[in-house]
Structures are given as C-alpha cells and as structure tokens.
Coordinates of C-alpha atoms and ligand atoms in Angstrom, one line a residue:
X209 CA 21.7 -1.7 -39.6
X210 CA 23.1 -4.5 -37.6
X211 CA 23.8 -4.3 -33.9
X212 CA 26.1 -6.8 -32.3
X213 CA 26.0 -6.6 -28.5
X214 CA 29.0 -7.9 -26.6
X215 CA 29.8 -8.2 -22.8
X216 CA 32.9 -6.0 -22.9
X217 CA 35.7 -4.2 -24.8
X218 CA 37.8 -7.3 -25.4
X219 CA 34.9 -9.2 -27.0
X220 CA 33.9 -6.4 -29.3
X221 CA 37.5 -6.0 -30.5
X222 CA 37.5 -9.7 -31.4
X223 CA 34.2 -9.5 -33.3
X224 CA 35.5 -6.5 -35.3
X225 CA 38.8 -8.2 -36.0
X226 CA 37.0 -11.3 -37.2
X227 CA 34.8 -9.3 -39.7
X228 CA 37.9 -7.5 -41.0
X229 CA 39.9 -10.8 -41.3
X230 CA 37.0 -12.4 -43.2
X231 CA 36.9 -9.4 -45.5
X232 CA 40.6 -9.6 -46.1
X233 CA 40.4 -13.3 -46.9
X234 CA 37.6 -12.7 -49.3
X235 CA 39.3 -9.7 -50.9
X236 CA 43.1 -9.7 -50.3
X237 CA 43.3 -6.2 -51.9
X238 CA 40.8 -4.8 -49.4
X239 CA 40.8 -1.0 -49.0
X240 CA 40.4 -0.5 -45.3
X241 CA 39.5 2.8 -43.5
X242 CA 41.0 2.9 -40.0
X243 CA 40.3 4.7 -36.7
X244 CA 42.2 5.4 -33.6
X245 CA 41.1 5.6 -29.9
X246 CA 41.2 3.2 -27.0
X247 CA 38.1 1.3 -28.1
X248 CA 40.0 0.0 -31.2
X249 CA 43.0 -1.4 -29.3
X250 CA 41.6 -4.9 -28.8
X251 CA 40.7 -5.1 -32.5
X252 CA 44.3 -4.2 -33.5
X253 CA 45.7 -6.7 -31.0
X254 CA 43.5 -9.5 -32.4
X255 CA 44.4 -8.6 -36.0
X256 CA 48.1 -8.7 -35.1
X257 CA 47.5 -12.2 -33.5
X258 CA 45.7 -13.4 -36.6
X259 CA 48.6 -12.3 -38.7
X260 CA 51.1 -14.0 -36.5
X261 CA 49.3 -17.2 -35.6
X262 CA 47.0 -17.8 -38.6
X263 CA 49.1 -16.1 -41.4
X264 CA 46.4 -13.5 -42.1
X265 CA 48.1 -11.7 -45.0
X266 CA 47.8 -7.9 -45.3
X267 CA 50.4 -7.6 -48.1
X268 CA 47.8 -6.3 -50.6
X269 CA 45.7 -4.3 -48.2
X270 CA 45.6 -0.5 -48.5
X271 CA 44.6 1.7 -45.5
X272 CA 43.3 5.2 -45.1
X273 CA 43.1 6.6 -41.6
X274 CA 40.3 8.9 -40.6
X275 CA 42.1 11.7 -39.0
X276 CA 45.2 13.3 -37.4
X277 CA 45.9 16.2 -35.1
X278 CA 47.2 19.3 -36.7
X279 CA 50.6 20.3 -35.4
X280 CA 51.8 16.8 -34.3
X281 CA 54.6 15.1 -36.2
X282 CA 54.4 11.3 -36.9
X283 CA 56.9 10.7 -34.1
X284 CA 54.9 12.5 -31.4
X285 CA 53.6 9.9 -28.9
X286 CA 50.1 11.2 -29.1
X287 CA 49.9 11.5 -32.9
X288 CA 47.6 9.1 -34.7
X289 CA 50.6 8.1 -36.9
X290 CA 52.4 6.9 -33.7
X291 CA 49.3 5.2 -32.4
X292 CA 48.8 3.3 -35.7
X293 CA 52.5 2.3 -36.0
X294 CA 52.8 1.2 -32.4
X295 CA 49.4 -0.7 -32.2
X296 CA 49.0 -2.1 -35.7
X297 CA 51.3 -1.4 -38.6
X298 CA 54.5 -2.6 -36.8
X299 CA 52.8 -6.0 -36.2
X300 CA 51.5 -6.8 -39.7
X301 CA 52.7 -6.8 -43.2
X302 CA 51.0 -3.8 -44.9
X303 CA 53.5 -2.3 -47.3
X304 CA 54.4 1.3 -46.2
X305 CA 53.4 2.7 -49.5
X306 CA 49.8 1.3 -49.0
X307 CA 49.4 3.3 -45.7
X308 CA 47.7 6.7 -45.8
X309 CA 47.2 8.9 -42.7
X310 CA 46.6 12.7 -42.9
X311 CA 49.8 14.6 -42.4
X312 CA 49.5 16.7 -39.2
X313 CA 52.6 18.7 -40.0
X314 CA 51.3 20.6 -43.0
X315 CA 50.9 24.3 -42.7
X316 CA 49.0 26.4 -45.2
X317 CA 47.2 25.2 -48.4
X318 CA 45.1 22.9 -46.2
X319 CA 42.3 22.7 -48.8
X320 CA 44.7 21.5 -51.4
X321 CA 46.2 18.9 -49.1
X322 CA 42.7 17.7 -48.1
X323 CA 41.5 17.4 -51.6
X324 CA 44.7 15.4 -52.4
X325 CA 43.8 13.0 -49.6
X326 CA 40.3 12.6 -51.0
X327 CA 41.8 12.0 -54.4
X328 CA 44.1 9.3 -53.1
X329 CA 41.0 7.5 -51.7
X330 CA 39.2 7.8 -55.0
X331 CA 42.3 6.6 -57.0
X332 CA 42.6 3.5 -54.8
X333 CA 39.0 2.7 -55.8
X334 CA 37.2 3.9 -52.6
X335 CA 37.0 2.4 -49.1
X336 CA 35.6 -1.1 -48.8
X337 CA 35.4 -1.3 -45.1
X338 CA 35.6 1.7 -42.7
X339 CA 36.2 1.3 -39.0
X340 CA 34.8 4.0 -36.7
X341 CA 34.9 4.8 -33.0
X342 CA 32.6 7.4 -31.5
X343 CA 33.3 10.5 -29.3
X344 CA 31.3 11.3 -26.2
X345 CA 29.6 14.0 -28.2
X346 CA 28.6 11.6 -31.0
X347 CA 31.4 12.6 -33.3
X348 CA 32.9 10.2 -35.9
X349 CA 36.4 10.9 -37.1
X350 CA 36.7 14.5 -35.8
X351 CA 33.4 15.6 -37.2
X352 CA 32.3 17.6 -34.2
X353 CA 28.6 18.5 -33.6
X354 CA 27.3 21.0 -36.2
X355 CA 29.7 19.5 -38.9
X356 CA 28.0 19.4 -42.3
X357 CA 26.6 15.9 -43.0
X358 CA 27.9 16.3 -46.6
X359 CA 31.5 17.4 -45.4
X360 CA 34.7 16.1 -47.1
X361 CA 38.2 15.8 -45.7
X362 CA 39.1 19.1 -44.2
X363 CA 40.6 21.0 -41.3
X364 CA 38.3 21.0 -38.3
X365 CA 38.4 23.0 -35.0
X366 CA 38.0 20.6 -32.1
X367 CA 35.2 21.1 -29.5
X368 CA 36.0 22.0 -25.9
X369 CA 34.6 18.6 -24.9
X370 CA 37.0 16.7 -27.2
X371 CA 40.0 18.8 -26.2
X372 CA 39.1 18.0 -22.5
X373 CA 38.7 14.3 -23.3
X374 CA 42.2 14.3 -24.9
X375 CA 44.0 16.2 -22.2
X376 CA 44.7 13.1 -20.2
X377 CA 47.0 11.8 -22.9
X378 CA 49.2 14.8 -22.9
X379 CA 51.7 16.0 -20.3
X380 CA 50.9 19.1 -18.2
X381 CA 53.3 21.3 -20.2
X382 CA 52.0 20.1 -23.6
X383 CA 49.3 22.0 -25.4
X384 CA 46.4 19.7 -26.5
X385 CA 45.9 20.2 -30.2
X386 CA 42.9 22.4 -31.0
X387 CA 42.5 21.4 -34.7
X388 CA 42.7 18.2 -36.7
X389 CA 42.5 17.0 -40.3
X390 CA 39.6 14.6 -40.6
X391 CA 37.6 12.8 -43.3
X392 CA 34.2 14.4 -43.6
X393 CA 30.9 12.7 -43.0
X394 CA 30.3 12.6 -46.8
X395 CA 33.7 10.9 -47.2
X396 CA 32.8 8.3 -44.5
X397 CA 29.4 7.6 -46.0
X398 CA 30.9 6.6 -49.3
X399 CA 32.6 3.5 -47.8
X400 CA 30.9 0.3 -48.9
X401 CA 30.6 -1.1 -45.4
X402 CA 31.0 0.6 -42.0
X403 CA 31.8 -0.9 -38.6
X404 CA 31.4 1.3 -35.5
X405 CA 32.8 0.2 -32.2
X406 CA 31.7 1.7 -28.9
X407 CA 32.5 0.7 -25.3
X408 CA 31.7 2.0 -21.8
X409 CA 29.0 4.0 -20.1
X410 CA 30.2 7.4 -21.6
X411 CA 29.1 6.1 -25.0
X412 CA 25.6 5.0 -24.0
X413 CA 23.8 8.3 -24.9
X414 CA 25.6 9.0 -28.2
X415 CA 25.0 5.4 -29.3
X416 CA 21.3 5.6 -28.5
X417 CA 21.1 9.0 -30.2
X418 CA 23.0 7.7 -33.3
X419 CA 20.9 4.6 -33.8
X420 CA 17.4 5.6 -32.5
X421 CA 17.4 9.4 -32.5
X422 CA 16.8 11.8 -35.4
X423 CA 19.5 12.3 -38.0
X424 CA 21.2 15.6 -36.9
X425 CA 24.4 17.4 -37.3
X426 CA 24.3 17.8 -33.5
X427 CA 25.3 14.0 -33.3
X428 CA 27.2 13.4 -36.4
X429 CA 27.2 9.6 -36.1
X430 CA 23.4 9.8 -36.6
X431 CA 24.3 10.4 -40.3
X432 CA 25.1 6.7 -40.5
X433 CA 21.3 6.1 -40.6
X434 CA 21.7 7.1 -44.3
X435 CA 24.2 4.3 -44.9
X436 CA 23.0 1.0 -46.3
X437 CA 25.5 -1.2 -44.5
X438 CA 26.5 -0.2 -41.0
X439 CA 27.3 -2.7 -38.2
X440 CA 27.5 -1.3 -34.6
X441 CA 29.5 -3.4 -32.3
X442 CA 28.9 -2.2 -28.8
X443 CA 29.4 -3.6 -25.3
X444 CA 26.6 -3.8 -22.8
X445 CA 27.5 -0.4 -21.2
X446 CA 27.5 1.5 -24.5
X447 CA 24.3 -0.3 -25.5
X448 CA 22.5 0.4 -22.2
X449 CA 20.3 3.3 -23.4
X450 CA 19.0 1.5 -26.6
X451 CA 15.3 0.7 -26.6
X452 CA 14.9 -2.0 -29.2
X453 CA 17.3 -4.7 -27.9
X454 CA 14.9 -7.5 -28.7
X455 CA 14.6 -6.5 -32.3
X456 CA 18.4 -6.1 -32.8
X457 CA 18.9 -9.6 -31.3
X458 CA 16.4 -11.2 -33.7
X459 CA 18.0 -9.4 -36.7
X460 CA 21.4 -10.7 -35.6
X461 CA 20.0 -14.3 -35.2
X462 CA 18.5 -14.1 -38.7
X463 CA 21.7 -12.7 -40.1
X464 CA 23.7 -15.6 -38.6
X465 CA 21.3 -18.0 -40.4
X466 CA 20.8 -16.2 -43.7
X467 CA 24.1 -14.4 -44.4
X468 CA 26.7 -15.7 -41.9
X469 CA 29.6 -14.4 -43.9
X470 CA 28.6 -10.9 -42.7
X471 CA 29.5 -11.7 -39.1
Ligands
GLP767 C1 39.0 10.5 -31.1 C2 39.0 10.0 -32.6 C3 37.7 9.3 -32.9 C4 37.5 8.2 -31.9 C5 37.3 8.9 -30.5 C6 36.9 7.9 -29.4 O1 38.1 11.6 -31.0 N1 39.1 11.1 -33.5 O2 37.9 8.7 -34.2 O3 36.3 7.5 -32.2 O4 38.5 9.5 -30.2 O5 38.0 7.4 -28.7 P1 38.0 6.3 -27.6 O6 37.8 5.0 -28.3 O7 39.3 6.4 -26.9 O8 36.8 6.6 -26.7

C-alpha cells in the first residue's frame, strides 16, 4: 500500500493524472477502470490537458466505468454517462467502441446484463488500472456497507446516506435514484493496480478505517487491504485521522528512489 498525501484536491488530481498518463505511455492499450464523483474532476481536467498540450494518446485505451444509476438515461445530466462524456470522453480520443459504462436504462434480466458486463471486462483482458473514489460511508463503486467482499457486478440498493449525499445534484421535483448497477468488490479487486482518491474532511474517517481499521463489509473500501497494489492519493483533510503518517512518508520516499515509475 502506498499513501500519497497532497495539500488539496487539485494536487491529488494532478498526481492521479500523472500516474495514469505514465501507464498509458508505457502501455498504449491500457485497460482503465474509471470512477465518477467530484473528487475525480481535477484528474479528468488534467488528463484532458495532457491530451491537448502533450499529445497524450488514448486511441488504444479501453475503459470500464464502475457504476451507473438505475433508471437514468445516458442524456440525464446526473447520469454517470453524462458525467463521463462531459468531463472526460469529449476531451480525449478514446474510440466510442472502447468505452463501457453500465446501462442505467435496462429493466429486467439484471443478472444477465451484469454478467455480460463482467464478461466484457474479461474479454478485454481484465483491468490494468482501476480508479476509485470513496463514499462517506466507506463505499467504493456503489458497494454499500454490508456488501459481500466477494461481490461481482450487480444491482445494488443505495443506502439512505448515499441517497441523501446525492440529493443536492437533483432538482426538488426529481426523485433521487434508489438503485444502481455497480462492479462488485470482487470485480474491483481483480484489477492489477488500484488508485483511490479522497478529498475533504468528510472522508477522513472512512480513509482511516479503510487503511488502518479491520477488513470489514461495514467499510467496503477496507477490502483493498487484500489487494497487492493499491495507492491512496488523499489530501490533508482526508488523511487527517490516519495514525502512521511518518511511515507512509518514508515508504513514499523509498518508492521515489527505488521504483520512481510507480509515481
Ligand atoms: C458515488 C460514486 C462513488 C464515488 C463517490 C464519492 O457514490 N458511486 O464511486 O467514489 O460518489 O463522490 P465524491 O467524490 O463526489 O465525494
């Protein structure tokens, strides 16, 4: 586990974008797992800038998004399809056929749809680099507390907390979605490398629980302790409850000397 501590949201976005850009340069056919949420915005902005100013080429990259609200069409302004199009895909050169996001408009035969999504990840050769945010309740994707730590892509009922957190993005007359399709914890853990981004004081407790607490389905991000290659990129607010800062700093310094291409 690597922990990269940054002063604020903008800086952590730039660090994440640099790691992604280096991965794409090393492997132009990178299979990239993507996340939504306000924490990822700076990262997408920086990737768009690298494409525009430094000719970072995404033409062979394949992407798989973590999740989508059930019941929202791709054109709904709060759908994750719309988020991705607006904040990333419209600014870079990923071919449309290489982009995969769960379809929020399906109705019925959910299991079949979700196993097809899993199959498309497998057929692409698996995910090389998965980006994650974290919910206030410690969820990754939409794997709410009590999700099975072996779960696969499936339909998930959202917790009250998550619905309340999302309410601000919807107009008063709109119903906030109560369900989503999300990659499971088991799906996420199969990615070769994982980057988790967290910013702000509301993430301080879930970050400390995920990194230094017990592995528990009550904080699904804690399952990342079972993954061999996770990098947490957090700002000082999200990292405020961690106990072992000194150790994380030394690990980072050694990493910069011994394996600088990881940063
Ligand atoms: C949603 C997404 C998560 C994301 C979380 C945090 O719940 N399903 O993947 O990590 O939001 O969002 P934010 O970065 O806006 O705090």
